XYZ file of C-alpha atoms in Angstrom:
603
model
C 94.638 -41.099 52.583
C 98.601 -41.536 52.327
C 99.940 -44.964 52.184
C 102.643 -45.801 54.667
C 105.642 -45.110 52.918
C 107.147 -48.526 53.125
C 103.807 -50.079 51.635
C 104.256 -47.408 48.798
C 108.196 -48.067 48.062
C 107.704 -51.826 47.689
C 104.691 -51.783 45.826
C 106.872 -49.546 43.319
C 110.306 -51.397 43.381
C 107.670 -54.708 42.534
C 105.661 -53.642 39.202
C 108.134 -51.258 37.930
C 109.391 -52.800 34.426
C 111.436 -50.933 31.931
C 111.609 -48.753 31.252
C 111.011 -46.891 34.180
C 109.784 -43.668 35.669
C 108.273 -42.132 32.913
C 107.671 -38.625 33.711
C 106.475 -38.380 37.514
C 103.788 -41.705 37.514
C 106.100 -44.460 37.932
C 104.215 -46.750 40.132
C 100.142 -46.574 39.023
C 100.168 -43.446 38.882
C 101.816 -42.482 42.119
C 104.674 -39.839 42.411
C 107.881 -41.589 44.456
C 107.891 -40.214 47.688
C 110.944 -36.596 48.448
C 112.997 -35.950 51.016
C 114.704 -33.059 51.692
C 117.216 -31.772 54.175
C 117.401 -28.438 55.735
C 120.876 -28.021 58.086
C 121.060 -25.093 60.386
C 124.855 -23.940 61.884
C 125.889 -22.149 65.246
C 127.528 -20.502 62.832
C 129.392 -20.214 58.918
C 132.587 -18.936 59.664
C 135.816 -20.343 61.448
C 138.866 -21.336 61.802
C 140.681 -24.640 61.199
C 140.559 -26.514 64.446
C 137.625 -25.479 65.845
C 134.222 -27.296 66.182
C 130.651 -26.528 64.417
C 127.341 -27.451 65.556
C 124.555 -27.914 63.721
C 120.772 -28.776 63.514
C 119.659 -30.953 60.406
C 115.859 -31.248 59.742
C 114.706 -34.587 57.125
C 111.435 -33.646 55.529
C 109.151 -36.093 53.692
C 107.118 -34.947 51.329
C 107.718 -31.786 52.561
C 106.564 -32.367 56.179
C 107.994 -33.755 59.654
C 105.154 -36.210 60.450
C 106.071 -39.242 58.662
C 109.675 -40.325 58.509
C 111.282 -42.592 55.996
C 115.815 -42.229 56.205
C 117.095 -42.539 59.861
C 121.262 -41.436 58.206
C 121.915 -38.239 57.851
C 125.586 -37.456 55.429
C 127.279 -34.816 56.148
C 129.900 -33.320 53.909
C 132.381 -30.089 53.763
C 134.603 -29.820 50.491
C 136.394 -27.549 48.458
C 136.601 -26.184 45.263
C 138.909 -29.233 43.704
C 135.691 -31.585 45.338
C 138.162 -32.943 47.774
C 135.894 -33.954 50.963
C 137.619 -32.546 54.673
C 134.530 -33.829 56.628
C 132.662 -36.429 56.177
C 129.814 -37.678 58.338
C 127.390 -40.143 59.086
C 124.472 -39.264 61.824
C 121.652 -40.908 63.242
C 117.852 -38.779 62.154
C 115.829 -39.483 65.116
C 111.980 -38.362 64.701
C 113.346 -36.612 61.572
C 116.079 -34.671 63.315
C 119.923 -34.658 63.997
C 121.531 -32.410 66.071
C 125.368 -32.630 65.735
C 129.057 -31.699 65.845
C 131.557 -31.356 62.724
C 135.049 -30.546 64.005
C 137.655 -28.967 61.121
C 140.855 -30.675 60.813
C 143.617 -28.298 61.610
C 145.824 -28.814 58.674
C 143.123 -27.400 55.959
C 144.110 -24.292 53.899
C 142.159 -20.770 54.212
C 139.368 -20.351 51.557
C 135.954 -21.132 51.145
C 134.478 -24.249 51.052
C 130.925 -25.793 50.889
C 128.658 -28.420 53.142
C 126.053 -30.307 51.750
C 123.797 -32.697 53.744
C 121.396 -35.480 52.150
C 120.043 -38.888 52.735
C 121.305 -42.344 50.874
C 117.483 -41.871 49.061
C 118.347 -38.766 47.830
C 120.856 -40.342 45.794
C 118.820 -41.479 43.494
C 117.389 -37.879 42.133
C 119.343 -34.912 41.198
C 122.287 -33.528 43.458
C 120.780 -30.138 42.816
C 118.390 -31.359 45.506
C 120.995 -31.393 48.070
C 121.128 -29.051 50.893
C 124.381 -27.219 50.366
C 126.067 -24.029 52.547
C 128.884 -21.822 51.966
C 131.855 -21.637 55.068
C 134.724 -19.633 55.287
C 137.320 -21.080 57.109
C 140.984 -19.940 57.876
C 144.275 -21.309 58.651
C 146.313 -18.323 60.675
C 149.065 -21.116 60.322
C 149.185 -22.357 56.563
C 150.356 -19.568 53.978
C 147.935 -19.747 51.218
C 148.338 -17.764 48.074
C 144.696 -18.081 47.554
C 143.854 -16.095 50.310
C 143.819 -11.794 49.683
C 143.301 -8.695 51.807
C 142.470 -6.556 48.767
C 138.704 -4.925 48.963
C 136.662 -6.487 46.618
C 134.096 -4.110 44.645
C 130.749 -5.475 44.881
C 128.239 -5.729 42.164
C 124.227 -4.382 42.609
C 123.002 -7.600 43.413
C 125.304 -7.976 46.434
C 123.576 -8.197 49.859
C 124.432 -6.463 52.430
C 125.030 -7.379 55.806
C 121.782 -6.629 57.927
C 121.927 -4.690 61.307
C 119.949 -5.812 64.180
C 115.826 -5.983 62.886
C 116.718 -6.234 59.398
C 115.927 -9.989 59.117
C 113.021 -10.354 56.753
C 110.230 -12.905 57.063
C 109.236 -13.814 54.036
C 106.661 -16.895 55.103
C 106.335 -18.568 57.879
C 105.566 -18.303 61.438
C 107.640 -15.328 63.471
C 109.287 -16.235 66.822
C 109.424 -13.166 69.603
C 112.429 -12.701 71.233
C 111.798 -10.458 74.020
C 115.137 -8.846 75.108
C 116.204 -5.369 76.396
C 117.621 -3.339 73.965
C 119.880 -0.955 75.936
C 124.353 -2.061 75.609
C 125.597 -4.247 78.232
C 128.684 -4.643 79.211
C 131.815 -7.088 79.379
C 130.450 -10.369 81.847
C 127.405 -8.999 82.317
C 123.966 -11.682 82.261
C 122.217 -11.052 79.179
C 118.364 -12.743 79.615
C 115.888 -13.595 76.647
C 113.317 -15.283 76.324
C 111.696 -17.029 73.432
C 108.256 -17.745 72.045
C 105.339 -17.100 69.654
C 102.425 -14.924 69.311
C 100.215 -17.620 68.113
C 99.142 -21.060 69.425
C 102.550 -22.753 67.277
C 104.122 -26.426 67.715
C 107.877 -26.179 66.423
C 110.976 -27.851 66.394
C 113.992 -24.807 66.691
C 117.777 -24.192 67.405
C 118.986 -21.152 68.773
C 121.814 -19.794 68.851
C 123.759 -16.711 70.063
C 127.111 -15.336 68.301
C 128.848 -12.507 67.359
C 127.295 -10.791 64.459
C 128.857 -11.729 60.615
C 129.361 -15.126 61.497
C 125.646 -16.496 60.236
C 125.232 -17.851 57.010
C 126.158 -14.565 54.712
C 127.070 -15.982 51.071
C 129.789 -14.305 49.319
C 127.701 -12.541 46.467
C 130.463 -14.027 43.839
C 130.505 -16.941 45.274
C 126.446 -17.064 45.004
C 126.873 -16.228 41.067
C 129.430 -18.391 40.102
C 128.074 -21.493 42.242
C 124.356 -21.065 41.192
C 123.395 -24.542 42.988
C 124.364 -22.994 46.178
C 121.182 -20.749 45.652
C 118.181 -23.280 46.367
C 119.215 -24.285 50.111
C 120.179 -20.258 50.629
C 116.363 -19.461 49.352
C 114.479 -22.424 51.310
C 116.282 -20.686 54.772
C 114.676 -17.011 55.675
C 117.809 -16.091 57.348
C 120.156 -17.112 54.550
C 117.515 -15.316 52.119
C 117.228 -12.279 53.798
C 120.744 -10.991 53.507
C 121.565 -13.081 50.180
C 118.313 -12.006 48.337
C 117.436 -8.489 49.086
C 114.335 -7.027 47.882
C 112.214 -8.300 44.950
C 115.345 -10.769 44.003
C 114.190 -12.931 47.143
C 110.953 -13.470 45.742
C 112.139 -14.360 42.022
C 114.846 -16.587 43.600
C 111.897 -18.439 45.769
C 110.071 -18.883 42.700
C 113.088 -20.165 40.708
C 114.508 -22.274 43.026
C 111.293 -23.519 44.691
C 111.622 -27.705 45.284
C 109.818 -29.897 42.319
C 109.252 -33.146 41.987
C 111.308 -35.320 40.962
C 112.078 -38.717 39.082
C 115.477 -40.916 40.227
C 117.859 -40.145 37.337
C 118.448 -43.531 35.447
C 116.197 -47.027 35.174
C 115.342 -47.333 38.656
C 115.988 -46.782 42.600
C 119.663 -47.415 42.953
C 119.861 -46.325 46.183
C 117.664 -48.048 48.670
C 115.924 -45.855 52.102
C 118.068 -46.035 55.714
C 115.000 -46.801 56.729
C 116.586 -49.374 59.454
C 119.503 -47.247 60.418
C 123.472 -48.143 58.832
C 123.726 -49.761 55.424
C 126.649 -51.031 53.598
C 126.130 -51.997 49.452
C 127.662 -53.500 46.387
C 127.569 -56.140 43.740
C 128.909 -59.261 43.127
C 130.900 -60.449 40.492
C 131.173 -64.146 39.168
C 134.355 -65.342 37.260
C 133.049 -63.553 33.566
C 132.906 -60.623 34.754
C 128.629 -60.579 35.099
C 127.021 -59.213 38.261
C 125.603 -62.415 40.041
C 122.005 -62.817 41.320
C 121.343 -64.871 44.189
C 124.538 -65.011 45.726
C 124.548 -65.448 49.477
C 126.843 -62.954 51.249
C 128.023 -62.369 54.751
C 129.291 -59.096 56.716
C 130.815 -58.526 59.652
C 132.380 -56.153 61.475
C 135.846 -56.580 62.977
C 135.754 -55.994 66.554
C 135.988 -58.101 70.095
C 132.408 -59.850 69.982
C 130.734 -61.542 66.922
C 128.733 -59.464 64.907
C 127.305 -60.747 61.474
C 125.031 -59.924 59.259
C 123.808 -61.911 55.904
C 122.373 -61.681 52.824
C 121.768 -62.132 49.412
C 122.143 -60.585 45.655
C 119.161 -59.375 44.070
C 118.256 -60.204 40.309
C 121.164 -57.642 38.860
C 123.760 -58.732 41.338
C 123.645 -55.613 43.546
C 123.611 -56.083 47.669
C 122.375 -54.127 50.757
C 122.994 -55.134 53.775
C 121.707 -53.617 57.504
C 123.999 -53.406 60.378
C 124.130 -52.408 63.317
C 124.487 -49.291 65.205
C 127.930 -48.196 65.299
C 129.479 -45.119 66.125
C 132.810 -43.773 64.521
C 135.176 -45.928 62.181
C 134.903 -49.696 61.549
C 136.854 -52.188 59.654
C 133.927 -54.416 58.438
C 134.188 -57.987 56.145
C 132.139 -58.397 53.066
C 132.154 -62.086 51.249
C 130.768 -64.341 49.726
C 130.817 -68.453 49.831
C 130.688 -69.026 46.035
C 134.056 -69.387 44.903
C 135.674 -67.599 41.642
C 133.635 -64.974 42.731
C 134.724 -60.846 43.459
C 132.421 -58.512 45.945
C 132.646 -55.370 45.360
C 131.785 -52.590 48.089
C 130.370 -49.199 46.736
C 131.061 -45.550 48.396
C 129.056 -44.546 51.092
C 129.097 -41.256 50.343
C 127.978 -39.191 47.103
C 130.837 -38.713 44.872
C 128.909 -36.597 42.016
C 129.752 -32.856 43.336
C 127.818 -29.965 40.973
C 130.211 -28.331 38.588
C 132.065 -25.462 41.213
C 134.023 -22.542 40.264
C 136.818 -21.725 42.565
C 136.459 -18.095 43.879
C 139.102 -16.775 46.174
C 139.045 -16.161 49.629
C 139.425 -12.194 50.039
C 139.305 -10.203 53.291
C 137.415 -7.422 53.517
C 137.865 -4.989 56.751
C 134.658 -6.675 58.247
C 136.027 -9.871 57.648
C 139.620 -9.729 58.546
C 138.282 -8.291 61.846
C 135.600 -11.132 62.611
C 138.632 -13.825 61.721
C 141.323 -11.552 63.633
C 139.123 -12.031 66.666
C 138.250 -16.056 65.879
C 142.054 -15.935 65.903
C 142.672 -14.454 69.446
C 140.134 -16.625 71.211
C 141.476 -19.869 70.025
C 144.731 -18.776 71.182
C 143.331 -17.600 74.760
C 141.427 -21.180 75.040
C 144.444 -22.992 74.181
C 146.747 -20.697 77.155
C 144.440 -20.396 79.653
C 142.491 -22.932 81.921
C 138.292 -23.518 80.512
C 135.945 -20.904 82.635
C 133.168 -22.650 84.669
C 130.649 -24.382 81.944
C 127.440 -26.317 81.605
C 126.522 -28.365 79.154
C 123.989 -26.690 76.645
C 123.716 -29.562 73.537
C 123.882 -33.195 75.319
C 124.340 -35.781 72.563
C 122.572 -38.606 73.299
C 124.076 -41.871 73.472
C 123.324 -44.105 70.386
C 121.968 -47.665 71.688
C 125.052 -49.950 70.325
C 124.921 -53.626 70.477
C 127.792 -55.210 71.162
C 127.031 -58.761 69.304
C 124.030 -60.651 67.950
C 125.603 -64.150 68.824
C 125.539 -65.459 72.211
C 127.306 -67.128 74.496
C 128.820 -69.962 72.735
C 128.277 -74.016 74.048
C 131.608 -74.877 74.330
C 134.258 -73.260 74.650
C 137.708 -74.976 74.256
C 140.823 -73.366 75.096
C 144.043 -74.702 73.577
C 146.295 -74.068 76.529
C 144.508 -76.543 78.255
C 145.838 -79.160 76.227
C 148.770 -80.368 75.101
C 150.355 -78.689 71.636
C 149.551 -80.707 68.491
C 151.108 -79.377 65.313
C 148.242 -79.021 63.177
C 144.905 -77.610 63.041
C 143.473 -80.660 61.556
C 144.461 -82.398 64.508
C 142.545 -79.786 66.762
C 139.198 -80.683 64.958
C 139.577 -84.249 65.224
C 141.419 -84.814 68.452
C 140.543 -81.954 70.466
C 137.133 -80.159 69.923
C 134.725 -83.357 70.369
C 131.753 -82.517 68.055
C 133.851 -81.039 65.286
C 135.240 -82.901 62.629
C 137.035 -82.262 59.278
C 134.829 -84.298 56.441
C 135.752 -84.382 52.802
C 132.753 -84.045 49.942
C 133.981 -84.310 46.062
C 137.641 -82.928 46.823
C 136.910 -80.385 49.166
C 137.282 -80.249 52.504
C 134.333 -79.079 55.462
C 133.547 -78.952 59.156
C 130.497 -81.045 60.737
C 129.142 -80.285 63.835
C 126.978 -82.362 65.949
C 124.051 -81.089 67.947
C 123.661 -82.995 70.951
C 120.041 -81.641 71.339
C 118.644 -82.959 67.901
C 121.742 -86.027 67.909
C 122.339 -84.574 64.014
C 125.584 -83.445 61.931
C 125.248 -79.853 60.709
C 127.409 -80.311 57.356
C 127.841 -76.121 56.897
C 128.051 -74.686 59.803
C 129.456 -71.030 59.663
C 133.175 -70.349 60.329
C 134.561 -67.860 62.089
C 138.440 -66.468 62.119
C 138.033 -63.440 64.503
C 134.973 -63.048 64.354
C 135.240 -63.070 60.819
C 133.455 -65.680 58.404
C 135.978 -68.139 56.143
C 135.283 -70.450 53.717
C 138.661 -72.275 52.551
C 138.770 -74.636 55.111
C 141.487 -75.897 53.532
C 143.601 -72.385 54.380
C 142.198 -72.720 57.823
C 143.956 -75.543 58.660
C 147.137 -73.897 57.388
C 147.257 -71.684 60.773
C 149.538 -72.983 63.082
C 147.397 -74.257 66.139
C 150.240 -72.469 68.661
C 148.666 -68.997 67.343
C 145.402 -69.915 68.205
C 143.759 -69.318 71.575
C 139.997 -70.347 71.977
C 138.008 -72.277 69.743
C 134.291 -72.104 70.183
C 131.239 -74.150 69.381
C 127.895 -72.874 69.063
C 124.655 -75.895 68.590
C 121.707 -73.047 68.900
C 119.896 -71.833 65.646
C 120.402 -68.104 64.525
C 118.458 -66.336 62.787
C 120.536 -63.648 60.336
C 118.987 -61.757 58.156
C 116.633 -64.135 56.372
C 119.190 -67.212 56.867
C 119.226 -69.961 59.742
C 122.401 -70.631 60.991
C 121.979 -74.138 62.465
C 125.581 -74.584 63.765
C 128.972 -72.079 64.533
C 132.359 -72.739 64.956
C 134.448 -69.785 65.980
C 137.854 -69.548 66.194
C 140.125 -66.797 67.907
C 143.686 -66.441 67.526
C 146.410 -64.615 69.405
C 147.347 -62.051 66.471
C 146.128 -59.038 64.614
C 146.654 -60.644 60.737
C 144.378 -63.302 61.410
C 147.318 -65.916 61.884
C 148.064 -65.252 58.412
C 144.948 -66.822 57.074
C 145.408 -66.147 53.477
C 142.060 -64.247 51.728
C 140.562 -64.940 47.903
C 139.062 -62.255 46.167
C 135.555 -63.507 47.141
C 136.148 -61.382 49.831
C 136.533 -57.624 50.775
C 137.633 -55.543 53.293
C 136.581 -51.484 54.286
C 136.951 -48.871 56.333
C 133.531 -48.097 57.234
C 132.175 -45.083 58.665
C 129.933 -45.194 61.348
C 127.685 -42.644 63.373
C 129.803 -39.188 63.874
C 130.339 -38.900 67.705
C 128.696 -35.125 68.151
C 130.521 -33.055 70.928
C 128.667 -31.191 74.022
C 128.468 -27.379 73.390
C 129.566 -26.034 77.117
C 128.043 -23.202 77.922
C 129.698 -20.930 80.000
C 128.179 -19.911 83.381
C 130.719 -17.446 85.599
C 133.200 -15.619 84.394
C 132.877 -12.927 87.556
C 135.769 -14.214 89.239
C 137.830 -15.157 87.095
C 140.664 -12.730 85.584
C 141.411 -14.738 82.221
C 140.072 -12.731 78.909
C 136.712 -14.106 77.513
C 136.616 -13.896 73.628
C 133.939 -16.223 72.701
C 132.478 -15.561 69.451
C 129.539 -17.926 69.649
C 128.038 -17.655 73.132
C 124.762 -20.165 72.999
C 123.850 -23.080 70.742
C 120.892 -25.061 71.512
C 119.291 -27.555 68.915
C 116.410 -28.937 70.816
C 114.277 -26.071 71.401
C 111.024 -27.191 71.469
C 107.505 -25.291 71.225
C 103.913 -26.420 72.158
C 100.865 -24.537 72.825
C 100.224 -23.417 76.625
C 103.739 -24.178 76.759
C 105.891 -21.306 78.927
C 107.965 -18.808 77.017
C 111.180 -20.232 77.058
C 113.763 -18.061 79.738
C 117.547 -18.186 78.063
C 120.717 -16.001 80.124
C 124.109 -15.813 78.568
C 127.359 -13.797 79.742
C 128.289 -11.063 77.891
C 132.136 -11.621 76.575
C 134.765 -8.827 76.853
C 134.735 -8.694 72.837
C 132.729 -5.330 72.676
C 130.243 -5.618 69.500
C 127.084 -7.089 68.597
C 125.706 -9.783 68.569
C 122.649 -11.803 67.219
C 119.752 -13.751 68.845
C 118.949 -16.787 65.823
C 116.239 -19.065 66.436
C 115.229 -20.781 63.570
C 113.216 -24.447 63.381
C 110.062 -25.686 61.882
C 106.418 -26.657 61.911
C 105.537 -30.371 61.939
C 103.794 -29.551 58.481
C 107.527 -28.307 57.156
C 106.394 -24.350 57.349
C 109.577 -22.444 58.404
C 109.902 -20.527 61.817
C 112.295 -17.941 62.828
C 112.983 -15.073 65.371
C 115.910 -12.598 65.405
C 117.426 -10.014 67.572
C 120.133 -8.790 68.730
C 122.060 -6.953 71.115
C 125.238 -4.939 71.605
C 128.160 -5.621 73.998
C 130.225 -2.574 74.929
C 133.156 -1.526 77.280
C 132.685 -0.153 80.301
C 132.997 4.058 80.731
């Protein structure tokens, strides 16, 4: 019988002294629970300013029925480990299905993805799922970039023709489709499904064949890490791993378990959705325990989130869904002391070695043709399209503070020249009070007829704590102040009392900040794009050069279920092109189906 994973991962974090995780027994006698990634892509070659897709699969333990992270990161970097993309994306039932869109000012080579979870962090890199892309820059001159053949050693793979894809384990998928050419605009119809009785989670896709995920064979050797994701995917295996090599490189780079490298978990599960973390510093220079802390996030409505430091100073916090970028607010109350917010993502990349980007004939003709569609999308008007991939909307709060008691607003009354004079003469129920030199807000709740001494104070939306800066703000900057009697719960806190305060700028009326607080751009949820697929192109006299023609990431199968009926239009690009589904088993076994079909110009 398994334990629910958040039973096991307390019960751990609780009795583990130091030192810790010895070997792979570090709670009584129990093995910390693995996740792994697997990240499937409409395709691994593009240019810059075009748009992925992809389908990302979370496994626990090495299966899809129990889930544990709900982020998924998403990176793309190069050689010199400078990031291009980076990505945050909601794992729903242990899935994401997403978007990554490549800036247009990034230079032609090679780079490399990697996906993970927060968790991962805490065990090796190596564990990472990791891909190689080619992208190109027809615009940016890059010296890196050579047409010169390349010779190829005897472990290179070669690209497979249409049937070649091996299974080496796992369930097949039949794609039933007719095998004579077909021509320019002309419905191509598949359909998809499996021989046996099989329950599966799959993407499919349809592109232009050479754009799948074909590692460089230098790149392979001189990047070994790039060879355990390549050797947990049958496709990737297939053409990178020909022969007997496939088999040695399952064996070698076959998943172990593992123990988090250091004294302990560092990095805590998404088990709740977005996290932001740190520590907190007091005056010496010591990481401070049980130091209260407060975030929010800097946007029209309130929305705050508290906490505290744990025994070596460190903080994580939940928020709230959010999608793109955020500023958010990290302080604390305690004065004299420094927060410190960590990286979101991972910043330790495995040692790479930079191999340039050289066109062979194959590959100067699949980027030559990359090349002409963007520029026939960009001059001519979309064809007629329906939506394939529908992102679905990410349920976002807005606030999780109501409607406030009172609200006064300052033009109402006539100007006084001080804030000081707003809290006493002005916004009945709040007074300044002085305690030992420093100086406070009281509120009173009419309900329980009491004074609530520290109530929490907000500067757009934003908590403060020098109420003696606050009433530096000139009142005539200042447009609302609100009071709030009701109890909140935050976190594990009670707020018995708010008073929040909103101005007419964007600095915060010049509120000057201590170093007990902090300020970051914060990345959110990615917002994935729709892949359109397109419908008719009869009519219409505008060229058709798509090189990726179908991508679907929610292809389900269940037993008695119908075979799945898929049509795309053939584009006027004669060649061929492949038929990719590839997905999993609920118990993690891998699934995939292949075929393909050739597009040709009419005699």
């Amino acid at each position: 019988m398994k334990l629910p994973i958040a039973i096991l991962l307390f019960a751990c974090v609780l009795f583990m002294e130091k030192p810790l995780l010895t070997a792979q027994v570090p709670c009584g006698g129990r093995s910390l629970p693995q996740e792994q990634v697997v990240l499937h892509l409409d395709r691994n070659v593009c240019l810059a300013g075009e748009t992925l897709w992809f389908k990302a699969w979370c496994f626990l333990d090495g299966e899809l029925k129990r889930a544990m992270s709900q982020v998924l990161y998403v990176e793309i970097f190069d050689e010199s480990g400078k990031a291009i993309v980076r990505q945050k994306h909601l794992l729903k039932h242990n899935s994401a299905a997403g978007s990554i869109y490549i800036p247009e000012d990034v230079p032609g080579k090679y780079y490399f993805l990697k996906a993970y979870t927060r968790y991962m962090r805490n065990f090796s890199s190596g564990q990472f799922h990791y891909q190689q892309l080619v992208i190109a820059n027809p615009y940016i001159e890059n010296a890196r970039i050579s047409a010169e053949e390349q010779a190829v050693s005897g472990q290179a793979a070669p690209r497979s023709s249409a049937g070649e894809v091996r299974y080496d384990a796992g369930h097949p998928i039949r794609i039933s489709l007719a095998q004579e050419p077909f021509l320019p605009r002309q419905p191509v119809t598949f359909s998809i499904s499996s021989p046996e009785q099989l329950t599966a989670s799959l993407s499919a896709t349809v592109r232009l064949k050479g754009l799948g995920n074909h590692p460089a064979p230098q790149v392979m050797r001189r990047n070994a890490w790039l060879q355990a994701s390549c050797a947990r995917d049958p496709y990737c295996q297939s053409n990178a791993f020909p022969g007997a090599y496939g088999e040695v490189a399952n064996e070698a780079w076959a998943p172990k378990p593992l123990s988090p490298e250091g004294e302990g978990l560092e990095w805590l599960p998404e088990t709740r959705g977005l996290t932001i973390s740190g520590f907190i510093q007091n005056d010496r220079e010591e990481r401070a325990a049980g130091v209260p802390l407060t975030a929010a996030v800097l946007q029209q409505e309130p929305m705050v989130h508290m906490g505290i430091t744990d025994e070596t100073g460190a903080f994580t916090l939940s928020l709230q869904a959010m999608q793109q970028q955020k500023e958010v607010f990290v302080g604390t109350p305690e004065a004299n002391h420094r927060v410190f917010i960590r990286n979101d993502f991972d910043t330790n990349l495995p040692p790479i070695s930079a191999v340039p980007l050289r066109f062979d004939s194959s590959l100067h003709q699949l980027l030559s043709g990359l090349n002409l569609h963007q520029q026939l999308t960009r001059a001519y008007p979309a064809p007629t399209t329906a939506p394939v991939f529908q992102p679905e909307p990410i349920g976002m709060p807005s606030t999780n503070i109501l409607g406030p008691d009172r609200r006064i607003v300052l033009a109402d009354y006539i100007e006084v020249p001080t804030m000081a004079e707003v809290f006493n003469e002005i916004t009945t129920g709040v007074t300044l009070r002085k305690s030992g030199g420093a100086t406070r807000l009281s509120v009173f709740n009419p309900e329980d007829q009491e004074w609530v001494d520290h109530p929490l104070v907000l500067l757009d939306n934003v908590p403060v704590y020098d109420i003696e800066a606050l009433l530096e703000i000139d009142p005539a900057l200042v447009e609302t102040v609100e009071i709030f009697h009701s109890d909140y719960i935050i976190g594990d806190f009670t707020v018995e009392a708010i008073v929040a305060i909103t101005t007419q700028t964007d600095d915060f009326a010049g509120y000057q900040w201590s170093e007990q607080v902090a300020f970051t751009a914060f990345k959110a949820y990615a917002v994935p794009q729709p892949f359109e697929q397109v419908v008719d192109t009869e009519k219409s006299h505008y060229p058709d050069f798509r090189p990726v023609l179908y991508w679907k990431p929610d292809l389900q199968l269940r037993p008695g279920q119908p075979e799945e009926r898929i049509t795309v239009i053939a584009p006027d690009r004669p060649g061929v092109y492949e038929v990719v589904v590839q997905g999993f088993t609920p118990s993690g076994e891998p699934c995939l189906g292949y075929a393909a079909f050739e597009v040709v110009q009419e005699r």
